[in-house]
mmCIF file of C-alpha atoms and ligand atoms in Angstrom:
data_model
loop_
_atom_site.group_PDB
_atom_site.id
_atom_site.type_symbol
_atom_site.label_atom_id
_atom_site.label_comp_id
_atom_site.label_asym_id
_atom_site.label_seq_id
_atom_site.Cartn_x
_atom_site.Cartn_y
_atom_site.Cartn_z
ATOM 1 C CA MET A 153 -4.678 -14.706 -16.386
ATOM 2 C CA LYS A 154 -3.066 -11.419 -15.400
ATOM 3 C CA LYS A 155 -0.612 -11.379 -12.534
ATOM 4 C CA VAL A 156 -1.290 -8.465 -10.242
ATOM 5 C CA LEU A 157 1.158 -7.063 -7.718
ATOM 6 C CA THR A 158 0.199 -4.859 -4.827
ATOM 7 C CA GLY A 159 3.290 -3.640 -3.021
ATOM 8 C CA ILE A 160 3.081 -1.961 0.357
ATOM 9 C CA LYS A 161 5.643 -0.487 2.694
ATOM 10 C CA PRO A 162 4.958 -1.667 6.250
ATOM 11 C CA THR A 163 5.008 1.695 7.948
ATOM 12 C CA GLY A 164 1.930 2.382 9.977
ATOM 13 C CA GLU A 165 -1.338 1.187 11.318
ATOM 14 C CA ILE A 166 -4.013 0.418 8.740
ATOM 15 C CA HIS A 167 -6.483 3.247 8.396
ATOM 16 C CA LEU A 168 -9.560 4.200 6.439
ATOM 17 C CA GLY A 169 -7.448 5.655 3.625
ATOM 18 C CA ASN A 170 -5.638 2.337 3.082
ATOM 19 C CA TYR A 171 -8.920 0.491 3.217
ATOM 20 C CA PHE A 172 -10.744 2.488 0.575
ATOM 21 C CA ALA A 173 -7.733 3.175 -1.641
ATOM 22 C CA VAL A 174 -6.004 -0.230 -1.615
ATOM 23 C CA ILE A 175 -7.753 -3.028 0.222
ATOM 24 C CA THR A 176 -11.133 -2.712 -1.497
ATOM 25 C CA ASP A 177 -9.277 -3.058 -4.822
ATOM 26 C CA ILE A 178 -7.666 -6.308 -3.708
ATOM 27 C CA LEU A 179 -11.038 -7.623 -2.573
ATOM 28 C CA GLU A 180 -12.543 -6.776 -5.970
ATOM 29 C CA LEU A 181 -9.701 -8.529 -7.788
ATOM 30 C CA GLN A 182 -10.055 -11.552 -5.530
ATOM 31 C CA LYS A 183 -13.643 -11.862 -6.651
ATOM 32 C CA LYS A 184 -12.523 -11.838 -10.282
ATOM 33 C CA ASN A 185 -10.064 -14.653 -9.605
ATOM 34 C CA ALA A 186 -7.038 -12.706 -10.776
ATOM 35 C CA GLU A 187 -3.664 -14.010 -9.641
ATOM 36 C CA ILE A 188 -2.862 -11.558 -6.881
ATOM 37 C CA PHE A 189 0.330 -11.080 -4.963
ATOM 38 C CA LEU A 190 0.589 -8.953 -1.865
ATOM 39 C CA PHE A 191 4.154 -7.856 -1.461
ATOM 40 C CA ILE A 192 5.469 -6.423 1.776
ATOM 41 C CA ALA A 193 8.198 -4.025 0.666
ATOM 42 C CA ASP A 194 10.064 -4.009 3.964
ATOM 43 C CA LEU A 195 13.510 -3.225 2.521
ATOM 44 C CA HIS A 196 12.047 -0.014 1.163
ATOM 45 C CA THR A 197 11.544 1.286 4.699
ATOM 46 C CA LEU A 198 15.334 1.680 4.868
ATOM 47 C CA ALA A 199 15.081 4.319 2.154
ATOM 48 C CA ASP A 200 12.886 6.506 4.322
ATOM 49 C CA SER A 201 14.675 8.335 7.105
ATOM 50 C CA THR A 202 11.395 9.335 8.745
ATOM 51 C CA ILE A 203 10.510 5.742 9.567
ATOM 52 C CA ASP A 204 11.400 3.937 12.783
ATOM 53 C CA ILE A 205 13.064 0.943 11.167
ATOM 54 C CA LYS A 206 13.215 -1.034 14.397
ATOM 55 C CA GLN A 207 9.433 -1.366 14.179
ATOM 56 C CA THR A 208 9.416 -2.830 10.669
ATOM 57 C CA HIS A 209 8.924 -6.479 11.680
ATOM 58 C CA LYS A 210 6.076 -5.458 13.985
ATOM 59 C CA LYS A 211 4.452 -3.307 11.320
ATOM 60 C CA THR A 212 4.761 -6.180 8.852
ATOM 61 C CA ASP A 213 3.009 -8.475 11.287
ATOM 62 C CA GLU A 214 0.208 -5.970 11.868
ATOM 63 C CA LEU A 215 -0.168 -5.235 8.185
ATOM 64 C CA ILE A 216 -0.608 -8.875 7.211
ATOM 65 C CA LYS A 217 -3.092 -9.527 10.002
ATOM 66 C CA SER A 218 -5.021 -6.358 9.187
ATOM 67 C CA TYR A 219 -5.352 -7.218 5.509
ATOM 68 C CA ILE A 220 -6.489 -10.733 6.265
ATOM 69 C CA ALA A 221 -8.940 -9.501 8.906
ATOM 70 C CA LEU A 222 -10.379 -7.123 6.302
ATOM 71 C CA GLY A 223 -11.020 -9.930 3.829
ATOM 72 C CA VAL A 224 -7.799 -10.679 1.971
ATOM 73 C CA ASN A 225 -7.850 -14.425 1.573
ATOM 74 C CA PRO A 226 -4.366 -15.934 1.998
ATOM 75 C CA LYS A 227 -5.462 -18.958 -0.044
ATOM 76 C CA LYS A 228 -6.141 -16.743 -3.054
ATOM 77 C CA THR A 229 -3.707 -13.899 -2.506
ATOM 78 C CA ILE A 230 -0.053 -14.811 -2.232
ATOM 79 C CA ILE A 231 1.555 -12.815 0.525
ATOM 80 C CA TYR A 232 5.339 -12.512 0.575
ATOM 81 C CA ARG A 233 8.017 -10.308 2.075
ATOM 82 C CA GLN A 234 10.797 -8.582 0.182
ATOM 83 C CA SER A 235 13.606 -9.232 2.649
ATOM 84 C CA ASP A 236 13.030 -12.997 2.355
ATOM 85 C CA PHE A 237 14.187 -12.936 -1.262
ATOM 86 C CA PRO A 238 17.772 -11.796 -1.926
ATOM 87 C CA GLN A 239 17.202 -12.536 -5.626
ATOM 88 C CA LEU A 240 15.448 -9.166 -5.828
ATOM 89 C CA THR A 241 18.483 -7.215 -4.679
ATOM 90 C CA GLU A 242 20.691 -9.323 -6.932
ATOM 91 C CA LEU A 243 18.683 -8.311 -9.986
ATOM 92 C CA MET A 244 18.913 -4.730 -8.766
ATOM 93 C CA TRP A 245 22.702 -4.965 -9.156
ATOM 94 C CA ILE A 246 22.288 -6.172 -12.715
ATOM 95 C CA LEU A 247 19.901 -3.296 -13.444
ATOM 96 C CA PHE A 248 22.469 -0.859 -12.030
ATOM 97 C CA SER A 249 24.593 -1.669 -15.043
ATOM 98 C CA ILE A 250 22.019 -0.031 -17.305
ATOM 99 C CA THR A 251 21.205 2.822 -14.903
ATOM 100 C CA THR A 252 22.764 6.249 -14.852
ATOM 101 C CA PHE A 253 22.797 8.514 -11.855
ATOM 102 C CA PRO A 254 21.362 11.559 -13.663
ATOM 103 C CA HIS A 255 18.376 9.440 -14.607
ATOM 104 C CA LEU A 256 17.728 8.574 -10.957
ATOM 105 C CA GLN A 257 18.148 12.188 -9.955
ATOM 106 C CA ARG A 258 15.024 12.987 -11.954
ATOM 107 C CA SER A 259 12.817 10.821 -9.708
ATOM 108 C CA HIS A 260 10.268 12.600 -7.491
ATOM 109 C CA ALA A 261 11.528 10.964 -4.324
ATOM 110 C CA TYR A 262 15.069 12.105 -5.009
ATOM 111 C CA LYS A 263 14.060 15.616 -5.978
ATOM 112 C CA SER A 264 11.835 16.159 -2.969
ATOM 113 C CA SER A 265 14.584 14.950 -0.682
ATOM 114 C CA VAL A 266 17.040 17.401 -2.216
ATOM 115 C CA SER A 267 14.558 20.263 -2.043
ATOM 116 C CA SER A 268 14.023 19.589 1.654
ATOM 117 C CA LYS A 269 17.788 20.147 1.983
ATOM 118 C CA LYS A 270 18.404 16.645 3.236
ATOM 119 C CA ILE A 271 21.254 14.829 1.592
ATOM 120 C CA PRO A 272 19.623 11.707 0.135
ATOM 121 C CA THR A 273 21.065 8.382 1.229
ATOM 122 C CA LEU A 274 22.079 5.910 -1.434
ATOM 123 C CA ALA A 275 19.096 3.773 -0.425
ATOM 124 C CA LEU A 276 16.733 6.624 -1.242
ATOM 125 C CA SER A 277 18.563 7.487 -4.460
ATOM 126 C CA ILE A 278 18.422 3.994 -5.901
ATOM 127 C CA TYR A 279 15.012 3.074 -4.525
ATOM 128 C CA PRO A 280 13.330 3.072 -7.968
ATOM 129 C CA VAL A 281 15.772 0.393 -9.167
ATOM 130 C CA LEU A 282 14.811 -1.919 -6.329
ATOM 131 C CA MET A 283 11.162 -1.312 -7.080
ATOM 132 C CA ALA A 284 11.735 -2.162 -10.753
ATOM 133 C CA SER A 285 13.417 -5.353 -9.653
ATOM 134 C CA ASP A 286 10.449 -6.169 -7.382
ATOM 135 C CA ILE A 287 8.181 -5.937 -10.389
ATOM 136 C CA LEU A 288 10.298 -7.355 -13.205
ATOM 137 C CA LEU A 289 11.799 -10.399 -11.529
ATOM 138 C CA PRO A 290 8.514 -12.128 -10.643
ATOM 139 C CA ASP A 291 7.062 -11.056 -14.008
ATOM 140 C CA PHE A 292 4.002 -9.026 -13.156
ATOM 141 C CA ASP A 293 1.522 -7.538 -15.630
ATOM 142 C CA LEU A 294 -0.503 -5.156 -13.553
ATOM 143 C CA ILE A 295 0.497 -2.940 -10.693
ATOM 144 C CA PRO A 296 -2.261 -1.040 -8.887
ATOM 145 C CA VAL A 297 -0.608 2.096 -7.553
ATOM 146 C CA GLY A 298 -1.512 5.564 -6.418
ATOM 147 C CA ARG A 299 -0.580 8.634 -8.371
ATOM 148 C CA ASP A 300 2.622 9.161 -6.398
ATOM 149 C CA GLN A 301 3.983 5.830 -7.645
ATOM 150 C CA LEU A 302 3.211 6.188 -11.354
ATOM 151 C CA GLN A 303 6.640 7.533 -12.148
ATOM 152 C CA HIS A 304 8.216 4.417 -10.650
ATOM 153 C CA ILE A 305 6.195 2.193 -12.966
ATOM 154 C CA GLU A 306 7.270 4.340 -15.914
ATOM 155 C CA TYR A 307 10.886 3.881 -14.798
ATOM 156 C CA THR A 308 10.329 0.145 -14.543
ATOM 157 C CA ARG A 309 9.093 0.053 -18.123
ATOM 158 C CA GLU A 310 12.181 1.950 -19.225
ATOM 159 C CA TRP A 311 14.474 -0.530 -17.504
ATOM 160 C CA ALA A 312 12.620 -3.411 -19.134
ATOM 161 C CA ARG A 313 13.122 -1.833 -22.568
ATOM 162 C CA LYS A 314 16.754 -0.992 -21.916
ATOM 163 C CA PHE A 315 17.525 -4.483 -20.642
ATOM 164 C CA ASN A 316 15.796 -6.115 -23.595
ATOM 165 C CA LYS A 317 17.693 -3.946 -26.026
ATOM 166 C CA GLN A 318 21.042 -4.564 -24.434
ATOM 167 C CA PHE A 319 20.847 -8.230 -23.453
ATOM 168 C CA GLY A 320 17.992 -9.712 -25.462
ATOM 169 C CA GLU A 321 14.213 -9.760 -25.219
ATOM 170 C CA TYR A 322 13.186 -10.938 -21.737
ATOM 171 C CA PHE A 323 11.060 -8.595 -19.651
ATOM 172 C CA LYS A 324 7.576 -7.502 -20.543
ATOM 173 C CA GLU A 325 6.606 -3.970 -19.716
ATOM 174 C CA PRO A 326 4.259 -3.880 -16.720
ATOM 175 C CA ASN A 327 1.239 -1.611 -16.662
ATOM 176 C CA ALA A 328 0.043 0.582 -13.846
ATOM 177 C CA PHE A 329 -3.459 -0.476 -13.001
ATOM 178 C CA ALA A 330 -5.561 2.509 -13.928
ATOM 179 C CA LYS A 331 -7.196 3.171 -10.625
ATOM 180 C CA GLU A 332 -9.775 5.773 -10.107
ATOM 181 C CA ASN A 333 -8.014 8.353 -8.101
ATOM 182 C CA ILE A 334 -9.781 7.966 -4.829
ATOM 183 C CA GLU A 335 -8.179 10.168 -2.315
ATOM 184 C CA ILE A 336 -9.599 9.732 1.134
ATOM 185 C CA ILE A 337 -9.476 12.877 3.182
ATOM 186 C CA GLY A 338 -8.340 12.878 6.780
ATOM 187 C CA THR A 339 -9.827 14.291 9.980
ATOM 188 C CA ASP A 340 -8.309 17.708 9.237
ATOM 189 C CA GLY A 341 -9.571 17.886 5.653
ATOM 190 C CA ARG A 342 -6.194 17.180 4.028
ATOM 191 C CA LYS A 343 -5.384 13.859 2.357
ATOM 192 C CA MET A 344 -5.512 11.053 4.923
ATOM 193 C CA SER A 345 -1.941 10.181 5.700
ATOM 194 C CA LYS A 346 -0.040 8.895 8.686
ATOM 195 C CA SER A 347 2.458 11.719 8.297
ATOM 196 C CA TYR A 348 -0.293 14.312 8.816
ATOM 197 C CA LYS A 349 -1.570 12.462 11.915
ATOM 198 C CA ASN A 350 -5.104 12.760 10.540
ATOM 199 C CA THR A 351 -6.016 9.093 10.093
ATOM 200 C CA LEU A 352 -8.853 6.968 11.401
ATOM 201 C CA PRO A 353 -7.114 3.685 12.251
ATOM 202 C CA ILE A 354 -9.281 0.618 11.894
ATOM 203 C CA PHE A 355 -7.949 -1.653 14.618
ATOM 204 C CA GLU A 356 -7.231 0.837 17.395
ATOM 205 C CA ASP A 357 -9.063 0.888 20.728
ATOM 206 C CA LYS A 358 -12.537 2.300 20.467
ATOM 207 C CA LYS A 359 -11.571 5.139 22.848
ATOM 208 C CA ILE A 360 -8.789 6.302 20.549
ATOM 209 C CA ILE A 361 -11.039 6.174 17.502
ATOM 210 C CA GLN A 362 -13.643 8.146 19.414
ATOM 211 C CA LYS A 363 -11.051 10.812 20.275
ATOM 212 C CA LYS A 364 -10.002 11.052 16.647
ATOM 213 C CA ILE A 365 -13.602 11.415 15.526
ATOM 214 C CA GLU A 366 -14.158 14.120 18.130
ATOM 215 C CA CYS A 367 -11.216 15.984 16.594
ATOM 216 C CA ILE A 368 -12.675 16.049 13.083
ATOM 217 C CA LYS A 369 -12.644 19.668 11.959
ATOM 218 C CA THR A 370 -16.033 21.306 11.473
ATOM 219 C CA ASP A 371 -17.225 24.877 11.350
ATOM 220 C CA SER A 372 -18.777 26.432 14.434
ATOM 221 C CA LYS A 373 -22.475 26.143 13.642
ATOM 222 C CA ASN A 374 -24.695 25.527 16.671
ATOM 223 C CA LYS A 375 -27.353 22.903 16.976
ATOM 224 C CA GLY A 376 -30.532 24.079 15.294
ATOM 225 C CA GLU A 377 -28.736 25.625 12.365
ATOM 226 C CA LYS A 378 -28.904 23.917 9.009
ATOM 227 C CA ILE A 379 -25.687 22.258 7.871
ATOM 228 C CA ASP A 380 -24.639 21.502 4.321
ATOM 229 C CA PRO A 381 -23.742 17.791 4.480
ATOM 230 C CA ASP A 382 -21.592 18.056 1.386
ATOM 231 C CA LYS A 383 -19.317 20.512 3.113
ATOM 232 C CA CYS A 384 -18.977 18.543 6.341
ATOM 233 C CA ASN A 385 -16.157 16.095 7.011
ATOM 234 C CA VAL A 386 -18.176 14.186 9.587
ATOM 235 C CA PHE A 387 -20.858 13.524 7.004
ATOM 236 C CA TYR A 388 -18.203 12.631 4.440
ATOM 237 C CA PHE A 389 -16.926 9.776 6.629
ATOM 238 C CA TYR A 390 -20.421 8.656 7.525
ATOM 239 C CA ASP A 391 -21.319 8.458 3.873
ATOM 240 C CA LEU A 392 -18.178 6.409 3.131
ATOM 241 C CA LEU A 393 -18.974 3.905 5.851
ATOM 242 C CA THR A 394 -22.689 3.338 5.395
ATOM 243 C CA ASP A 395 -24.833 2.148 2.522
ATOM 244 C CA ASP A 396 -27.540 4.664 3.167
ATOM 245 C CA SER A 397 -26.770 8.098 4.535
ATOM 246 C CA SER A 398 -30.068 9.702 3.533
ATOM 247 C CA SER A 399 -31.558 9.960 7.003
ATOM 248 C CA LEU A 400 -28.499 11.739 8.391
ATOM 249 C CA ARG A 401 -28.547 13.997 5.324
ATOM 250 C CA LYS A 402 -32.133 14.985 6.128
ATOM 251 C CA LYS A 403 -31.198 15.798 9.711
ATOM 252 C CA TYR A 404 -28.347 17.980 8.493
ATOM 253 C CA LEU A 405 -30.546 19.832 6.042
ATOM 254 C CA SER A 406 -33.339 20.414 8.536
ATOM 255 C CA GLY A 407 -31.019 21.594 11.268
ATOM 256 C CA SER A 408 -32.111 18.863 13.678
ATOM 257 C CA ILE A 409 -28.642 17.578 14.463
ATOM 258 C CA GLY A 410 -25.490 19.187 15.845
ATOM 259 C CA TYR A 411 -21.897 18.141 15.266
ATOM 260 C CA LYS A 412 -21.586 16.330 18.584
ATOM 261 C CA GLU A 413 -24.451 13.973 17.809
ATOM 262 C CA ALA A 414 -23.325 13.573 14.220
ATOM 263 C CA LYS A 415 -19.929 12.472 15.523
ATOM 264 C CA ASN A 416 -21.621 9.919 17.771
ATOM 265 C CA GLU A 417 -23.491 8.549 14.791
ATOM 266 C CA LEU A 418 -20.255 8.367 12.879
ATOM 267 C CA LEU A 419 -18.582 6.421 15.691
ATOM 268 C CA SER A 420 -21.431 3.874 15.668
ATOM 269 C CA ALA A 421 -21.227 3.565 11.892
ATOM 270 C CA PHE A 422 -17.474 3.033 12.099
ATOM 271 C CA MET A 423 -17.799 0.335 14.750
ATOM 272 C CA ASN A 424 -20.577 -1.328 12.803
ATOM 273 C CA LYS A 425 -18.641 -1.416 9.584
ATOM 274 C CA PHE A 426 -15.500 -2.862 11.136
ATOM 275 C CA ASP A 427 -16.966 -5.004 13.889
ATOM 276 C CA GLY A 428 -16.292 -8.294 12.059
ATOM 277 C CA PRO A 429 -12.725 -7.424 10.991
ATOM 278 C CA ARG A 430 -11.883 -6.112 14.480
ATOM 279 C CA LYS A 431 -12.970 -9.375 16.057
ATOM 280 C CA LYS A 432 -11.045 -11.351 13.477
ATOM 281 C CA TYR A 433 -7.941 -9.247 14.033
ATOM 282 C CA ALA A 434 -8.124 -9.814 17.782
ATOM 283 C CA ASN A 435 -8.370 -13.541 17.105
ATOM 284 C CA LEU A 436 -5.398 -13.592 14.737
ATOM 285 C CA THR A 437 -3.183 -11.852 17.276
ATOM 286 C CA LYS A 438 -3.700 -14.789 19.652
ATOM 287 C CA ASP A 439 -1.407 -16.863 17.423
ATOM 288 C CA SER A 440 2.026 -15.291 17.735
ATOM 289 C CA ASN A 441 3.327 -17.326 14.781
ATOM 290 C CA PHE A 442 0.482 -16.540 12.428
ATOM 291 C CA THR A 443 2.386 -14.200 10.126
ATOM 292 C CA GLU A 444 5.536 -16.290 9.896
ATOM 293 C CA LYS A 445 3.425 -19.328 9.032
ATOM 294 C CA ILE A 446 1.751 -17.468 6.166
ATOM 295 C CA LEU A 447 5.088 -16.199 4.876
ATOM 296 C CA SER A 448 6.878 -19.515 5.066
ATOM 297 C CA LYS A 449 4.029 -21.277 3.282
ATOM 298 C CA ASN A 450 4.637 -19.176 0.162
ATOM 299 C CA ARG A 451 8.407 -19.041 0.343
ATOM 300 C CA LYS A 452 9.101 -22.200 -1.637
ATOM 301 C CA LYS A 453 6.874 -21.263 -4.544
ATOM 302 C CA ILE A 454 8.284 -17.750 -4.832
ATOM 303 C CA ASN A 455 11.871 -18.971 -4.473
ATOM 304 C CA LYS A 456 11.365 -21.387 -7.311
ATOM 305 C CA LEU A 457 10.020 -18.682 -9.594
ATOM 306 C CA LEU A 458 12.696 -16.128 -8.705
ATOM 307 C CA ASP A 459 15.567 -18.616 -8.918
ATOM 308 C CA ARG A 460 14.474 -19.771 -12.355
ATOM 309 C CA ARG A 461 14.079 -16.246 -13.686
ATOM 310 C CA LEU A 462 17.329 -15.005 -12.197
ATOM 311 C CA HIS A 463 19.166 -17.917 -13.757
ATOM 312 C CA GLU A 464 17.683 -17.105 -17.172
ATOM 313 C CA ILE A 465 18.678 -13.476 -16.708
ATOM 314 C CA LYS A 466 22.230 -14.469 -15.756
ATOM 315 C CA ILE A 467 22.490 -16.458 -18.982
ATOM 316 C CA LEU A 468 21.297 -13.470 -21.020
ATOM 317 C CA VAL A 469 23.706 -11.123 -19.300
ATOM 318 C CA GLY A 470 26.595 -13.534 -19.801
ATOM 319 C CA LEU A 471 27.172 -14.527 -16.189
ATOM 320 C CA ARG A 472 26.184 -18.143 -16.889
ATOM 321 C CA LYS A 473 26.702 -20.440 -19.813
ATOM 322 C CA LYS A 474 23.700 -21.120 -22.057
HETATM 323 N N1 LIG B 832 7.232 2.227 -3.504
HETATM 324 C C1 LIG B 832 5.978 1.716 -3.043
HETATM 325 C C2 LIG B 832 5.361 2.696 -2.032
HETATM 326 O O1 LIG B 832 6.072 3.456 -1.412
HETATM 327 C C3 LIG B 832 6.126 0.362 -2.409
HETATM 328 C C4 LIG B 832 6.657 -0.656 -3.360
HETATM 329 C C5 LIG B 832 7.896 -1.221 -3.340
HETATM 330 C C6 LIG B 832 5.966 -1.234 -4.457
HETATM 331 N N2 LIG B 832 8.020 -2.130 -4.335
HETATM 332 C C7 LIG B 832 6.873 -2.181 -5.047
HETATM 333 C C8 LIG B 832 4.686 -1.047 -5.004
HETATM 334 C C9 LIG B 832 6.506 -2.908 -6.173
HETATM 335 C C10 LIG B 832 4.336 -1.791 -6.129
HETATM 336 C C11 LIG B 832 5.234 -2.686 -6.707
HETATM 337 O O2 LIG B 832 4.180 2.669 -1.847
#
């Protein structure tokens, strides 16, 4: 059975983009009984100077509850948190010994930081090594990632090869899970992303979601004019959220609906789709220890795996006797 790792930085509230690009994949894999791990990459937030690090524990808590409320089953999917496992950073040090700085300087994250004239911190510069360690130490086969992360998986494969060549065959090369490239657009028509402030968050107050829907960009057609549904962002979201959008499509094409009403229909569809998860989320927040309980349940199992592998690696490297 393939071991699948989904790694997520706990940075913001869960929105429609996360749901359709990441969570639905996990739910599909759960159905296929793959061995799935959901990894909260909280140390990685320190590599991003735009993030409010003080919020990381809170974001982690919200992320775990959101995923579970949306259907991730903690009995099937093993949820764990990077900063609970110092073995990962220890392997990173070992990987440093086969890493050169010029190689890291070719990474997208490093280059874009330099081009924005910010001096990259060491955390940002060596970030791909930590990510390789995240993947190689627990021995994963498949990593579902978006396009922006493909280079990091390629780097990870290189480190696996380099390590094997230098110290002896140990790591297998992980594969990026060939995802269809679904890019969910945001309320302003660009890619949905927290940094563009164009998201539709799933667990926010209804009033806030309503406001965000009201702000969806449209053209200035008046009611009575025909609208092309395939060029309208309101229709785009409606179609994502409902199984059958044909009746709204007809109204668009016949000119019998204006944008205001269409936005109301979208709000109802949104609330309908996420009614169950929103109730579940509210319930989970009643238990202030919920997240820590989930994390501590898995800690022993993961520790055992990581300790064993790190020990084997130390023998290969020469730090421990055979
Ligand atoms: N770098 C990933 C991101 O920004 C998060 C991440 C860290 C990750 N470690 C990982 C993803 C290991 C997959 C596997 O989205």
